[in-house]
Structure formats: C-alpha cells, structure tokens
Amino acid sequence: MEPAHYQRLYALLKSQIQVGQFKEGDLLPSENELSTKHKIARMTVRRALTELSNEGYIQKIKGKGSLVSASRKSLGLLSFKGFSEVVGTEFEAKTMMLRAPHAMPWPDRFFYKLSPKEQETGCITFERVRFVDQYPVLLEHSFLPNHGLDTFCSEPLLDGSFFKTLSVRYQIDVISYEQDIRAVVADEVIAFLLKVKPLTPLVQIYRRYHTSVPDYYLYSLLFANTEKYTISNYQ
C-alpha cells in the first residue's frame, strides 16, 4: 500500500530535521511554499506538520510558522564511529544477529556501482538489529568483498564489532565513508523487526566505507527507527 501524501511529506521533513538539514530554531518553509513545491493541498501540508508537532519535532508559532525544536534524545548514528562507541555509557547497547556472515554473489541492482573485481569475487554479507535500552533503533545489512577473508564466516565477530574484527584479524582499517540518506516507510518485514507499524517513517542510509586497503570498500544499508531517538552527526 502506498503511503498517503501527508505521510510522504511528514517522512521527508522528519528525516531532514533528523539529519540536520533543518536545525533547532530554524523555521520550516511555509504551508504555501510546501504546498507549491510538493504539488499537494495546503490541508495535506497542515496534516503533516501537525504530526511533526505532536511528536515534538516542531512548534507551531502563531505569526511565524513551524519552528524546529529538540525535545528528544539524539544518537550520533550518522557519525564516523562504531555503534557501541556512539551509544556510549549513557545507554545500554545490544546487537541481535539476524543472519550470520555468509558468502554469496552480490545482490542484483546493488545500491553502489561495483568494480569488475568486486563483481568477480562476490561478497560476504550479514544482517543485524541494533538496540538502545532494549529498543530497536537500527536494522543493518553489511556487505564486503569476499577477498582474503578465509575465516570471516566461520569465526564470530571480535567483541561483536565488525570494524574491530577487520582491523585486528585482517589489518583492514576504516578511514572514511560516504553516505546517501533518504526518507522511506517501513514495509511489513522491517516493521516487524523494528517493532513499529507498517508505513512508519524511517531513515534509510546507504553507506560506502573507504578502507586502508586501496580499492577495498565496505558497504551498508541501514534503516533507522527514530520514533524514540533522533539521529545526528554527534553524540
């Protein structure tokens, strides 16, 4: 089922607030501007803004418009750190392995363009759900080229850490990343895993990690549940 127009606008604005495109204290575009830009009725825009207001993302100020507020705790899931480091000592971090590491061909229509060498070697992939204080916040699909990783699928991750495992066992260090962030809604499978209702707005993140090994990249597809915690570039 396709989400309603107001749900799509709500999800888009929510994700823009969460990733810092609109910061605390910023004014959102007016109802008229949003109506014109997205080719939808002002009543539809108003409904999306009401949803954001009810969830604490904005405050409606008479005579001014919709002001971005910051009433929720933020997790630095957009920063260049591991999950446990980002969550820190303030919260309890937990990971559930949905699908253990296994070798397979790369998925069709992969979300980044692969080199001929990557295509030839195939990939290792695994899936995890990340929890903060027993609350599911992230569904993560990880992919890496199946080259020089003979024991990766047969041994558990070192201290549960993907990056630490690569660094200690294979001398592969992550040095930077690029990412693409989008607003989507949860399908039934993702909704079940993240314990939300189908069509709940989520933040989808595509990532390619650059490593210390030339032309060797890691890839992740993430779905972030932001109903309780927002995400940001800082902790």
Short mmCIF file of C-alpha atoms in Angstrom, two decimals:
data_model
loop_
_atom_site.label_atom_id
_atom_site.label_comp_id
_atom_site.label_asym_id
_atom_site.label_seq_id
_atom_site.Cartn_x
_atom_site.Cartn_y
_atom_site.Cartn_z
CA MET A 1 0.00 0.00 0.00
CA GLU A 2 1.33 3.45 -0.98
CA PRO A 3 1.65 5.99 1.85
CA ALA A 4 -0.68 9.00 1.73
CA HIS A 5 0.64 12.36 0.51
CA TYR A 6 0.81 13.75 4.05
CA GLN A 7 2.80 10.71 5.22
CA ARG A 8 5.38 11.19 2.47
CA LEU A 9 5.80 14.87 3.32
CA TYR A 10 5.88 14.08 7.04
CA ALA A 11 8.59 11.45 6.49
CA LEU A 12 10.64 13.79 4.30
CA LEU A 13 10.54 16.72 6.73
CA LYS A 14 11.20 14.44 9.69
CA SER A 15 14.32 12.99 8.06
CA GLN A 16 15.56 16.47 7.10
CA ILE A 17 15.24 17.55 10.74
CA GLN A 18 16.93 14.38 11.98
CA VAL A 19 19.99 14.72 9.76
CA GLY A 20 20.41 18.44 10.47
CA GLN A 21 19.17 19.98 7.24
CA PHE A 22 16.76 21.88 9.48
CA LYS A 23 18.33 22.61 12.88
CA GLU A 24 16.86 23.55 16.23
CA GLY A 25 15.45 27.07 15.98
CA ASP A 26 15.09 27.01 12.18
CA LEU A 27 11.77 27.83 10.56
CA LEU A 28 10.38 25.28 8.13
CA PRO A 29 9.11 26.55 4.77
CA SER A 30 5.59 27.94 4.99
CA GLU A 31 2.50 25.86 4.28
CA ASN A 32 2.10 27.70 0.98
CA GLU A 33 5.73 27.05 -0.03
CA LEU A 34 5.48 23.35 0.84
CA SER A 35 2.16 23.08 -0.97
CA THR A 36 3.61 24.61 -4.13
CA LYS A 37 6.89 22.69 -4.04
CA HIS A 38 5.33 19.25 -3.48
CA LYS A 39 2.16 19.90 -5.52
CA ILE A 40 -0.22 18.98 -2.71
CA ALA A 41 -3.08 20.76 -0.95
CA ARG A 42 -2.39 23.06 2.00
CA MET A 43 -4.64 20.91 4.18
CA THR A 44 -2.37 17.95 3.40
CA VAL A 45 0.69 20.01 4.35
CA ARG A 46 -1.05 21.07 7.56
CA ARG A 47 -1.72 17.46 8.49
CA ALA A 48 1.96 16.53 8.01
CA LEU A 49 3.04 19.50 10.15
CA THR A 50 0.52 18.55 12.84
CA GLU A 51 2.06 15.06 13.01
CA LEU A 52 5.52 16.58 13.43
CA SER A 53 4.21 18.91 16.13
CA ASN A 54 2.52 16.06 18.01
CA GLU A 55 5.81 14.14 18.05
CA GLY A 56 7.82 17.09 19.32
CA TYR A 57 9.85 17.83 16.18
CA ILE A 58 8.37 21.30 15.62
CA GLN A 59 6.45 24.00 17.46
CA LYS A 60 3.78 25.99 15.67
CA ILE A 61 4.29 29.67 16.48
CA LYS A 62 1.41 31.97 15.56
CA GLY A 63 2.54 34.63 13.12
CA LYS A 64 5.88 32.92 12.48
CA GLY A 65 5.29 29.36 11.31
CA SER A 66 6.76 25.99 12.25
CA LEU A 67 9.87 26.19 14.44
CA VAL A 68 12.17 23.17 14.72
CA SER A 69 12.52 22.01 18.34
CA ALA A 70 14.79 19.50 20.05
CA SER A 71 12.77 17.62 22.63
CA ARG A 72 14.24 14.17 22.02
CA LYS A 73 17.47 12.45 22.90
CA SER A 74 19.82 12.15 19.95
CA LEU A 75 22.08 9.28 18.93
CA GLY A 76 25.13 10.06 16.81
CA LEU A 77 24.40 7.29 14.31
CA LEU A 78 25.48 9.48 11.39
CA SER A 79 28.95 9.98 12.84
CA PHE A 80 32.03 8.03 11.83
CA LYS A 81 32.11 5.73 14.85
CA GLY A 82 31.07 2.21 15.76
CA PHE A 83 27.60 1.66 17.19
CA SER A 84 28.71 0.90 20.77
CA GLU A 85 31.02 3.92 20.82
CA VAL A 86 28.24 6.19 19.56
CA VAL A 87 25.67 4.94 22.06
CA GLY A 88 28.26 5.36 24.81
CA THR A 89 27.79 4.85 28.52
CA GLU A 90 24.52 6.79 28.67
CA PHE A 91 22.55 3.93 27.08
CA GLU A 92 22.69 0.15 27.02
CA ALA A 93 23.72 -1.10 23.57
CA LYS A 94 22.75 -4.54 22.31
CA THR A 95 23.03 -6.30 18.95
CA MET A 96 21.00 -9.20 17.61
CA MET A 97 22.48 -11.11 14.67
CA LEU A 98 19.64 -11.85 12.24
CA ARG A 99 21.71 -13.58 9.60
CA ALA A 100 25.27 -14.76 10.27
CA PRO A 101 28.06 -13.89 7.83
CA HIS A 102 27.89 -15.99 4.66
CA ALA A 103 29.31 -15.84 1.15
CA MET A 104 27.10 -15.16 -1.87
CA PRO A 105 27.06 -13.28 -5.19
CA TRP A 106 26.39 -9.56 -4.96
CA PRO A 107 22.68 -8.70 -4.97
CA ASP A 108 21.21 -7.59 -8.28
CA ARG A 109 20.88 -3.80 -8.65
CA PHE A 110 23.26 -3.14 -5.76
CA PHE A 111 23.00 0.34 -4.24
CA TYR A 112 26.57 1.34 -5.21
CA LYS A 113 28.34 0.75 -8.51
CA LEU A 114 30.77 -2.16 -8.10
CA SER A 115 34.08 -2.62 -9.87
CA PRO A 116 34.63 -5.66 -12.13
CA LYS A 117 36.99 -7.09 -9.49
CA GLU A 118 34.35 -6.74 -6.78
CA GLN A 119 31.75 -8.36 -9.00
CA GLU A 120 34.07 -11.27 -9.69
CA THR A 121 34.95 -12.02 -6.05
CA GLY A 122 31.37 -11.98 -4.76
CA CYS A 123 30.58 -10.75 -1.27
CA ILE A 124 30.18 -11.69 2.37
CA THR A 125 27.02 -10.34 3.95
CA PHE A 126 25.27 -10.39 7.31
CA GLU A 127 22.32 -8.65 8.98
CA ARG A 128 21.90 -7.23 12.48
CA VAL A 129 19.36 -5.34 14.56
CA ARG A 130 20.79 -2.76 16.97
CA PHE A 131 19.08 -1.90 20.24
CA VAL A 132 19.37 1.04 22.63
CA ASP A 133 18.00 0.28 26.10
CA GLN A 134 16.14 -2.75 24.68
CA TYR A 135 14.55 -0.53 22.00
CA PRO A 136 15.29 -1.45 18.33
CA VAL A 137 16.76 1.58 16.56
CA LEU A 138 18.65 0.20 13.58
CA LEU A 139 18.40 -2.59 11.01
CA GLU A 140 21.78 -3.02 9.33
CA HIS A 141 22.70 -5.02 6.22
CA SER A 142 26.50 -5.22 5.77
CA PHE A 143 28.42 -6.27 2.64
CA LEU A 144 32.13 -6.66 1.94
CA PRO A 145 34.12 -8.16 -0.96
CA ASN A 146 34.94 -11.81 -0.38
CA HIS A 147 38.68 -11.44 -0.87
CA GLY A 148 41.32 -12.55 1.65
CA LEU A 149 38.77 -13.23 4.40
CA ASP A 150 39.12 -17.00 4.74
CA THR A 151 37.85 -17.29 8.34
CA PHE A 152 35.39 -14.40 8.43
CA CYS A 153 32.31 -16.61 8.07
CA SER A 154 33.48 -19.30 10.48
CA GLU A 155 34.52 -17.13 13.45
CA PRO A 156 32.35 -14.75 15.50
CA LEU A 157 32.97 -11.03 15.27
CA LEU A 158 35.64 -9.89 17.71
CA ASP A 159 33.79 -8.35 20.69
CA GLY A 160 30.78 -8.19 18.39
CA SER A 161 32.46 -5.44 16.33
CA PHE A 162 32.65 -5.57 12.53
CA PHE A 163 35.31 -2.84 12.28
CA LYS A 164 37.44 -4.27 15.11
CA THR A 165 37.35 -7.72 13.50
CA LEU A 166 38.62 -6.34 10.20
CA SER A 167 41.32 -4.27 11.91
CA VAL A 168 42.71 -6.94 14.24
CA ARG A 169 42.36 -10.07 12.13
CA TYR A 170 42.82 -8.74 8.62
CA GLN A 171 44.64 -5.39 9.06
CA ILE A 172 41.84 -3.55 7.26
CA ASP A 173 41.01 -0.21 8.87
CA VAL A 174 38.07 2.03 8.01
CA ILE A 175 39.29 5.56 7.29
CA SER A 176 36.26 7.44 5.90
CA TYR A 177 32.83 6.96 4.39
CA GLU A 178 30.27 8.44 2.04
CA GLN A 179 26.53 8.12 2.51
CA ASP A 180 23.17 8.81 0.93
CA ILE A 181 20.21 9.48 3.26
CA ARG A 182 16.56 9.11 2.28
CA ALA A 183 13.11 9.14 3.87
CA VAL A 184 11.19 5.87 3.44
CA VAL A 185 8.39 3.97 5.17
CA ALA A 186 8.60 0.55 6.81
CA ASP A 187 7.36 -2.49 4.92
CA GLU A 188 5.87 -5.35 6.91
CA VAL A 189 9.18 -7.20 7.40
CA ILE A 190 11.14 -4.16 8.54
CA ALA A 191 8.23 -3.02 10.71
CA PHE A 192 8.23 -6.40 12.48
CA LEU A 193 11.99 -6.29 13.11
CA LEU A 194 11.99 -2.70 14.38
CA LYS A 195 8.72 -3.16 16.30
CA VAL A 196 6.85 -0.38 14.54
CA LYS A 197 3.67 -0.27 12.46
CA PRO A 198 3.88 -0.78 8.67
CA LEU A 199 4.28 2.55 6.83
CA THR A 200 6.03 4.11 9.85
CA PRO A 201 8.52 6.71 8.52
CA LEU A 202 12.15 5.56 8.70
CA VAL A 203 15.50 6.99 7.72
CA GLN A 204 17.26 4.88 5.08
CA ILE A 205 21.04 5.22 4.81
CA TYR A 206 23.31 3.84 2.07
CA ARG A 207 26.99 3.81 3.01
CA ARG A 208 30.30 3.03 1.34
CA TYR A 209 33.29 2.86 3.69
CA HIS A 210 36.79 3.60 2.41
CA THR A 211 39.50 1.45 3.99
CA SER A 212 43.27 1.39 4.39
CA VAL A 213 43.45 -1.21 1.59
CA PRO A 214 43.39 0.50 -1.84
CA ASP A 215 40.14 -0.08 -3.78
CA TYR A 216 38.68 -2.21 -0.98
CA TYR A 217 35.31 -0.91 0.20
CA LEU A 218 32.70 -1.97 2.74
CA TYR A 219 29.00 -1.32 2.21
CA SER A 220 25.99 -0.94 4.49
CA LEU A 221 22.27 -0.47 4.03
CA LEU A 222 20.61 0.82 7.21
CA PHE A 223 17.07 1.55 8.32
CA ALA A 224 16.83 3.81 11.39
CA ASN A 225 13.78 3.84 13.65
CA THR A 226 13.52 7.38 15.01
CA GLU A 227 10.24 7.18 16.92
CA LYS A 228 12.04 7.44 20.28
CA TYR A 229 15.52 8.76 19.44
CA THR A 230 16.64 11.15 16.73
CA ILE A 231 19.88 10.57 14.84
CA SER A 232 22.64 13.08 14.21
CA ASN A 233 26.31 13.59 13.39
CA TYR A 234 27.14 13.96 17.08
CA GLN A 235 26.53 12.05 20.27
#
